Amino acid sequence: MTSPSPDGDRIAKVIARSGRASRREAERLIAEGRVRVNGKPIDSPALNVTVADKVEVDGTLLGPPDNARLWLHHKPAGLVTTARDEKGRPTVFERLPEGMPRVVSVGRLDINSEGLLLLTNDGDIKRRLELPATGWLRKYRARINGSPSDADLEPLRRGIEVEGQRFRPMEVRIDRQQGANAWLTIGLREGKNREIRRALEAVGFPVGRLIRVSFGPFRLGDIAPGAVEEVKPRVLRDQLGLSTEGFAEKRAPRRTVRRRPS
């Protein structure tokens, strides 16, 4: 987690780091006059605050910022990766296990895709992992309809253009043929919208199932659908170069899904 600057941090960042809201939501709260600094309402996010300042949101004093944390989540198919959905579809965040703090996703998986989704309570981690410069390989298992040959999939290995959008070369391996379907392992270093589905459809192989199995060094493993597993602080330090001073190095238990009452 980034340490506070001696000159302070932007108010929206401080609110986000407290777990109260995202930066965008914090800016909306400020515009609505719901944020006070040292007892005075503010109407602009262009303000730096330090640990000496008292920040209130809706009359509640913000606590100290949360430690930066990262979770591995096994996203089931049928959920959208947004905080709210205008079509009323169920979201990932509505179905998380009880006791989870406010988190945001690192990238997205579309509603029909499943597998590894990284969740964090820290905007800096989210931005760092989503940067194209990070270049971490994301691996997927894809079940497609048809019997592909290596030659059929070569356009994906070279890089393919679909409807005017260029996709970078992918790693593609045929794992096995299973009746009318085949299973592939696919690796890519970018995450454009429905990239794998669109690329495979372009070469004649519609995707029936798509599972993300890894994101850089983080792997889905045997995490059950709907469950989360927290990444240990030392792994954050080793993999992301984050300071973990003051973190409790304790075992993060795997949590199973406990549905909230409707």
mmCIF file of C-alpha atoms in Angstrom:
data_model
loop_
_atom_site.group_PDB
_atom_site.id
_atom_site.type_symbol
_atom_site.label_atom_id
_atom_site.label_comp_id
_atom_site.label_asym_id
_atom_site.label_seq_id
_atom_site.Cartn_x
_atom_site.Cartn_y
_atom_site.Cartn_z
ATOM 1 C CA MET A 1 0.000 0.000 0.000
ATOM 2 C CA THR A 2 1.250 3.469 -0.814
ATOM 3 C CA SER A 3 2.266 5.486 2.254
ATOM 4 C CA PRO A 4 0.624 8.877 2.739
ATOM 5 C CA SER A 5 2.567 11.815 1.324
ATOM 6 C CA PRO A 6 3.869 14.422 3.822
ATOM 7 C CA ASP A 7 1.771 16.917 1.866
ATOM 8 C CA GLY A 8 -1.257 14.668 2.102
ATOM 9 C CA ASP A 9 -3.295 12.805 -0.486
ATOM 10 C CA ARG A 10 -6.309 13.788 -2.538
ATOM 11 C CA ILE A 11 -9.487 13.567 -0.520
ATOM 12 C CA ALA A 12 -11.138 11.072 -2.899
ATOM 13 C CA LYS A 13 -8.122 8.757 -2.619
ATOM 14 C CA VAL A 14 -8.254 8.934 1.184
ATOM 15 C CA ILE A 15 -11.951 8.043 1.170
ATOM 16 C CA ALA A 16 -11.317 5.149 -1.216
ATOM 17 C CA ARG A 17 -8.440 3.803 0.885
ATOM 18 C CA SER A 18 -10.680 3.811 3.943
ATOM 19 C CA GLY A 19 -12.978 1.363 2.160
ATOM 20 C CA ARG A 20 -15.935 3.776 2.249
ATOM 21 C CA ALA A 21 -16.316 4.249 -1.529
ATOM 22 C CA SER A 22 -14.437 4.114 -4.803
ATOM 23 C CA ARG A 23 -12.696 7.274 -5.980
ATOM 24 C CA ARG A 24 -15.472 7.984 -8.452
ATOM 25 C CA GLU A 25 -18.124 7.436 -5.790
ATOM 26 C CA ALA A 26 -16.133 9.632 -3.386
ATOM 27 C CA GLU A 27 -16.142 12.459 -5.915
ATOM 28 C CA ARG A 28 -19.920 12.117 -6.196
ATOM 29 C CA LEU A 29 -20.288 12.225 -2.406
ATOM 30 C CA ILE A 30 -18.190 15.387 -2.321
ATOM 31 C CA ALA A 31 -20.273 17.013 -5.055
ATOM 32 C CA GLU A 32 -23.429 16.192 -3.063
ATOM 33 C CA GLY A 33 -22.027 17.952 0.021
ATOM 34 C CA ARG A 34 -21.814 14.768 2.082
ATOM 35 C CA VAL A 35 -18.128 15.094 2.984
ATOM 36 C CA ARG A 36 -16.675 17.326 5.714
ATOM 37 C CA VAL A 37 -13.038 18.043 6.500
ATOM 38 C CA ASN A 38 -12.319 19.353 9.989
ATOM 39 C CA GLY A 39 -16.011 20.076 10.451
ATOM 40 C CA LYS A 40 -16.479 22.040 7.219
ATOM 41 C CA PRO A 41 -18.301 20.722 4.132
ATOM 42 C CA ILE A 42 -16.293 20.616 0.907
ATOM 43 C CA ASP A 43 -17.583 20.740 -2.651
ATOM 44 C CA SER A 44 -14.445 19.936 -4.669
ATOM 45 C CA PRO A 45 -12.185 16.841 -4.793
ATOM 46 C CA ALA A 46 -9.210 19.146 -5.499
ATOM 47 C CA LEU A 47 -8.103 19.034 -1.890
ATOM 48 C CA ASN A 48 -5.239 17.262 -0.145
ATOM 49 C CA VAL A 49 -5.664 15.986 3.400
ATOM 50 C CA THR A 50 -3.176 14.516 5.861
ATOM 51 C CA VAL A 51 -3.493 12.101 8.766
ATOM 52 C CA ALA A 52 -3.980 15.140 11.014
ATOM 53 C CA ASP A 53 -7.233 16.098 9.237
ATOM 54 C CA LYS A 54 -10.615 14.749 10.334
ATOM 55 C CA VAL A 55 -12.671 13.500 7.383
ATOM 56 C CA GLU A 56 -16.367 12.700 7.763
ATOM 57 C CA VAL A 57 -18.668 11.061 5.242
ATOM 58 C CA ASP A 58 -22.379 11.337 5.987
ATOM 59 C CA GLY A 59 -21.485 12.372 9.532
ATOM 60 C CA THR A 60 -19.276 9.346 10.198
ATOM 61 C CA LEU A 61 -15.583 9.876 10.888
ATOM 62 C CA LEU A 62 -13.330 7.857 8.606
ATOM 63 C CA GLY A 63 -11.122 5.312 10.309
ATOM 64 C CA PRO A 64 -7.501 4.666 9.377
ATOM 65 C CA PRO A 65 -6.881 3.328 5.862
ATOM 66 C CA ASP A 66 -7.149 -0.412 5.396
ATOM 67 C CA ASN A 67 -4.060 -2.448 4.640
ATOM 68 C CA ALA A 68 -3.752 -3.243 0.932
ATOM 69 C CA ARG A 69 -5.194 -6.716 0.385
ATOM 70 C CA LEU A 70 -5.779 -9.028 -2.573
ATOM 71 C CA TRP A 71 -8.120 -12.007 -2.950
ATOM 72 C CA LEU A 72 -8.469 -14.794 -5.496
ATOM 73 C CA HIS A 73 -12.127 -15.380 -6.332
ATOM 74 C CA HIS A 74 -13.644 -18.208 -8.338
ATOM 75 C CA LYS A 75 -16.294 -16.348 -10.322
ATOM 76 C CA PRO A 76 -19.211 -18.546 -11.373
ATOM 77 C CA ALA A 77 -20.825 -18.100 -14.776
ATOM 78 C CA GLY A 78 -24.014 -16.008 -14.808
ATOM 79 C CA LEU A 79 -22.730 -13.063 -12.757
ATOM 80 C CA VAL A 80 -21.702 -9.644 -14.057
ATOM 81 C CA THR A 81 -18.504 -8.015 -12.793
ATOM 82 C CA THR A 82 -19.989 -4.645 -11.885
ATOM 83 C CA ALA A 83 -21.126 -3.090 -8.617
ATOM 84 C CA ARG A 84 -24.612 -2.515 -10.040
ATOM 85 C CA ASP A 85 -26.284 -3.724 -13.222
ATOM 86 C CA GLU A 86 -28.831 -1.617 -15.085
ATOM 87 C CA LYS A 87 -30.568 -4.806 -16.292
ATOM 88 C CA GLY A 88 -30.963 -6.146 -12.778
ATOM 89 C CA ARG A 89 -28.700 -9.155 -13.342
ATOM 90 C CA PRO A 90 -26.904 -10.647 -10.312
ATOM 91 C CA THR A 91 -23.412 -9.290 -9.717
ATOM 92 C CA VAL A 92 -20.209 -10.794 -8.391
ATOM 93 C CA PHE A 93 -20.228 -8.394 -5.456
ATOM 94 C CA GLU A 94 -23.740 -9.358 -4.340
ATOM 95 C CA ARG A 95 -22.683 -12.997 -4.041
ATOM 96 C CA LEU A 96 -19.371 -12.654 -2.203
ATOM 97 C CA PRO A 97 -19.008 -14.464 1.130
ATOM 98 C CA GLU A 98 -20.128 -12.600 4.229
ATOM 99 C CA GLY A 99 -17.455 -10.629 6.032
ATOM 100 C CA MET A 100 -15.679 -9.412 2.913
ATOM 101 C CA PRO A 101 -14.733 -5.709 2.987
ATOM 102 C CA ARG A 102 -15.579 -3.396 0.120
ATOM 103 C CA VAL A 103 -13.533 -4.570 -2.879
ATOM 104 C CA VAL A 104 -13.113 -3.820 -6.573
ATOM 105 C CA SER A 105 -12.180 -6.239 -9.340
ATOM 106 C CA VAL A 106 -8.934 -6.244 -11.291
ATOM 107 C CA GLY A 107 -10.324 -6.240 -14.813
ATOM 108 C CA ARG A 108 -13.471 -8.177 -15.598
ATOM 109 C CA LEU A 109 -14.840 -11.484 -16.762
ATOM 110 C CA ASP A 110 -17.948 -11.378 -18.925
ATOM 111 C CA ILE A 111 -21.228 -12.776 -17.630
ATOM 112 C CA ASN A 112 -20.777 -16.175 -19.300
ATOM 113 C CA SER A 113 -17.124 -16.612 -18.326
ATOM 114 C CA GLU A 114 -15.928 -18.142 -15.077
ATOM 115 C CA GLY A 115 -12.765 -18.759 -13.134
ATOM 116 C CA LEU A 116 -10.125 -16.587 -11.513
ATOM 117 C CA LEU A 117 -11.068 -12.991 -10.726
ATOM 118 C CA LEU A 118 -8.725 -10.866 -8.616
ATOM 119 C CA LEU A 119 -10.358 -8.626 -6.011
ATOM 120 C CA THR A 120 -8.674 -5.874 -3.999
ATOM 121 C CA ASN A 121 -9.536 -3.160 -1.497
ATOM 122 C CA ASP A 122 -6.790 -0.903 -2.878
ATOM 123 C CA GLY A 123 -7.069 1.244 -5.994
ATOM 124 C CA ASP A 124 -3.309 1.386 -6.462
ATOM 125 C CA ILE A 125 -3.095 -2.418 -6.679
ATOM 126 C CA LYS A 126 -5.974 -2.446 -9.170
ATOM 127 C CA ARG A 127 -4.310 0.108 -11.437
ATOM 128 C CA ARG A 128 -0.920 -1.577 -11.204
ATOM 129 C CA LEU A 129 -2.271 -4.990 -12.186
ATOM 130 C CA GLU A 130 -4.379 -3.600 -15.020
ATOM 131 C CA LEU A 131 -1.546 -1.619 -16.628
ATOM 132 C CA PRO A 132 -0.635 -3.054 -20.076
ATOM 133 C CA ALA A 133 3.017 -2.553 -19.129
ATOM 134 C CA THR A 134 2.621 -5.204 -16.408
ATOM 135 C CA GLY A 135 2.322 -7.751 -19.219
ATOM 136 C CA TRP A 136 1.323 -10.672 -17.011
ATOM 137 C CA LEU A 137 0.119 -13.736 -18.880
ATOM 138 C CA ARG A 138 -3.515 -14.677 -18.304
ATOM 139 C CA LYS A 139 -4.375 -18.305 -19.067
ATOM 140 C CA TYR A 140 -7.782 -19.726 -19.957
ATOM 141 C CA ARG A 141 -9.340 -23.099 -20.701
ATOM 142 C CA ALA A 142 -11.810 -22.876 -23.568
ATOM 143 C CA ARG A 143 -14.292 -25.498 -24.748
ATOM 144 C CA ILE A 144 -15.109 -24.903 -28.386
ATOM 145 C CA ASN A 145 -17.474 -26.524 -30.835
ATOM 146 C CA GLY A 146 -15.620 -28.267 -33.652
ATOM 147 C CA SER A 147 -12.463 -30.218 -34.389
ATOM 148 C CA PRO A 148 -9.672 -27.678 -34.904
ATOM 149 C CA SER A 149 -6.235 -28.353 -36.322
ATOM 150 C CA ASP A 150 -3.136 -26.372 -35.427
ATOM 151 C CA ALA A 151 -3.387 -24.698 -38.822
ATOM 152 C CA ASP A 152 -6.942 -23.542 -38.031
ATOM 153 C CA LEU A 153 -5.701 -21.745 -34.912
ATOM 154 C CA GLU A 154 -2.553 -20.250 -36.414
ATOM 155 C CA PRO A 155 -4.214 -16.832 -37.070
ATOM 156 C CA LEU A 156 -4.637 -16.440 -33.292
ATOM 157 C CA ARG A 157 -0.933 -17.171 -32.747
ATOM 158 C CA ARG A 158 0.045 -14.543 -35.325
ATOM 159 C CA GLY A 159 -2.466 -11.942 -34.130
ATOM 160 C CA ILE A 160 -5.880 -11.422 -35.668
ATOM 161 C CA GLU A 161 -8.093 -8.493 -36.572
ATOM 162 C CA VAL A 162 -11.799 -8.814 -35.778
ATOM 163 C CA GLU A 163 -14.282 -6.145 -36.860
ATOM 164 C CA GLY A 164 -11.511 -3.569 -37.159
ATOM 165 C CA GLN A 165 -9.949 -4.370 -33.773
ATOM 166 C CA ARG A 166 -6.488 -5.901 -33.653
ATOM 167 C CA PHE A 167 -5.775 -8.634 -31.109
ATOM 168 C CA ARG A 168 -2.179 -9.370 -30.184
ATOM 169 C CA PRO A 169 -0.735 -12.882 -30.711
ATOM 170 C CA MET A 170 -2.060 -15.493 -28.297
ATOM 171 C CA GLU A 171 -0.589 -18.714 -27.019
ATOM 172 C CA VAL A 172 -2.922 -21.510 -28.167
ATOM 173 C CA ARG A 173 -2.642 -25.235 -27.450
ATOM 174 C CA ILE A 174 -5.102 -28.002 -28.300
ATOM 175 C CA ASP A 175 -5.537 -30.150 -25.195
ATOM 176 C CA ARG A 176 -8.012 -32.801 -26.305
ATOM 177 C CA GLN A 177 -10.944 -33.591 -28.556
ATOM 178 C CA GLN A 178 -14.091 -34.625 -26.700
ATOM 179 C CA GLY A 179 -16.836 -35.705 -29.066
ATOM 180 C CA ALA A 180 -18.024 -32.699 -31.063
ATOM 181 C CA ASN A 181 -16.048 -30.314 -28.822
ATOM 182 C CA ALA A 182 -12.391 -29.554 -28.188
ATOM 183 C CA TRP A 183 -10.620 -28.108 -25.149
ATOM 184 C CA LEU A 184 -7.917 -25.491 -25.645
ATOM 185 C CA THR A 185 -5.499 -23.685 -23.349
ATOM 186 C CA ILE A 186 -5.075 -20.041 -24.334
ATOM 187 C CA GLY A 187 -2.689 -17.427 -22.985
ATOM 188 C CA LEU A 188 -2.792 -13.686 -23.637
ATOM 189 C CA ARG A 189 -1.278 -10.532 -22.199
ATOM 190 C CA GLU A 190 -4.148 -8.133 -22.763
ATOM 191 C CA GLY A 191 -7.812 -8.262 -21.933
ATOM 192 C CA LYS A 192 -9.967 -6.603 -24.547
ATOM 193 C CA ASN A 193 -13.715 -7.086 -24.349
ATOM 194 C CA ARG A 194 -14.668 -10.719 -25.135
ATOM 195 C CA GLU A 195 -11.312 -11.106 -26.890
ATOM 196 C CA ILE A 196 -10.996 -14.888 -26.806
ATOM 197 C CA ARG A 197 -14.621 -15.501 -27.756
ATOM 198 C CA ARG A 198 -14.485 -13.057 -30.657
ATOM 199 C CA ALA A 199 -11.148 -14.365 -31.943
ATOM 200 C CA LEU A 200 -12.232 -18.005 -31.887
ATOM 201 C CA GLU A 201 -15.576 -17.237 -33.500
ATOM 202 C CA ALA A 202 -13.680 -15.395 -36.251
ATOM 203 C CA VAL A 203 -11.840 -18.613 -37.172
ATOM 204 C CA GLY A 204 -15.019 -20.695 -37.016
ATOM 205 C CA PHE A 205 -15.049 -22.140 -33.489
ATOM 206 C CA PRO A 206 -17.734 -20.778 -31.124
ATOM 207 C CA VAL A 207 -16.883 -20.947 -27.428
ATOM 208 C CA GLY A 208 -19.198 -22.942 -25.180
ATOM 209 C CA ARG A 209 -17.292 -22.476 -21.955
ATOM 210 C CA LEU A 210 -14.444 -20.188 -20.906
ATOM 211 C CA ILE A 211 -12.542 -20.510 -17.615
ATOM 212 C CA ARG A 212 -9.685 -18.264 -16.511
ATOM 213 C CA VAL A 213 -7.195 -20.422 -14.645
ATOM 214 C CA SER A 214 -4.390 -17.946 -13.890
ATOM 215 C CA PHE A 215 -3.465 -14.266 -13.872
ATOM 216 C CA GLY A 216 0.310 -13.838 -13.779
ATOM 217 C CA PRO A 217 1.587 -15.727 -10.712
ATOM 218 C CA PHE A 218 -1.898 -16.116 -9.219
ATOM 219 C CA ARG A 219 -3.696 -19.401 -9.922
ATOM 220 C CA LEU A 220 -7.276 -20.595 -9.535
ATOM 221 C CA GLY A 221 -6.201 -23.984 -8.212
ATOM 222 C CA ASP A 222 -8.960 -25.802 -6.336
ATOM 223 C CA ILE A 223 -10.846 -22.752 -5.065
ATOM 224 C CA ALA A 224 -14.530 -23.681 -5.147
ATOM 225 C CA PRO A 225 -16.947 -21.691 -7.346
ATOM 226 C CA GLY A 226 -18.118 -18.616 -5.421
ATOM 227 C CA ALA A 227 -15.343 -18.857 -2.815
ATOM 228 C CA VAL A 228 -12.445 -16.492 -2.137
ATOM 229 C CA GLU A 229 -8.917 -17.009 -0.863
ATOM 230 C CA GLU A 230 -6.811 -14.139 0.407
ATOM 231 C CA VAL A 231 -3.268 -13.689 -0.897
ATOM 232 C CA LYS A 232 -0.750 -13.631 1.941
ATOM 233 C CA PRO A 233 1.039 -10.319 2.644
ATOM 234 C CA ARG A 234 4.463 -11.799 1.877
ATOM 235 C CA VAL A 235 3.212 -12.818 -1.578
ATOM 236 C CA LEU A 236 2.016 -9.251 -2.195
ATOM 237 C CA ARG A 237 5.439 -8.051 -1.155
ATOM 238 C CA ASP A 238 7.291 -10.545 -3.352
ATOM 239 C CA GLN A 239 5.079 -10.334 -6.440
ATOM 240 C CA LEU A 240 4.024 -6.686 -6.413
ATOM 241 C CA GLY A 241 6.866 -5.046 -4.514
ATOM 242 C CA LEU A 242 4.450 -3.633 -1.943
ATOM 243 C CA SER A 243 5.513 -2.624 1.526
ATOM 244 C CA THR A 244 3.877 -4.911 4.070
ATOM 245 C CA GLU A 245 5.122 -3.119 7.162
ATOM 246 C CA GLY A 246 2.562 -3.575 9.913
ATOM 247 C CA PHE A 247 0.730 -6.390 8.134
ATOM 248 C CA ALA A 248 -0.277 -9.377 10.211
ATOM 249 C CA GLU A 249 1.352 -12.428 8.613
ATOM 250 C CA LYS A 250 -1.444 -14.797 9.387
ATOM 251 C CA ARG A 251 -2.961 -17.601 7.451
ATOM 252 C CA ALA A 252 -5.850 -16.393 5.308
ATOM 253 C CA PRO A 253 -8.624 -18.978 5.605
ATOM 254 C CA ARG A 254 -10.542 -20.079 2.553
ATOM 255 C CA ARG A 255 -14.112 -18.983 2.780
ATOM 256 C CA THR A 256 -17.088 -20.764 1.370
ATOM 257 C CA VAL A 257 -20.161 -19.081 0.029
ATOM 258 C CA ARG A 258 -22.825 -18.137 2.519
ATOM 259 C CA ARG A 259 -25.750 -16.633 0.691
ATOM 260 C CA ARG A 260 -27.186 -13.478 2.176
ATOM 261 C CA PRO A 261 -30.923 -13.712 2.841
ATOM 262 C CA SER A 262 -32.954 -12.190 0.018
#
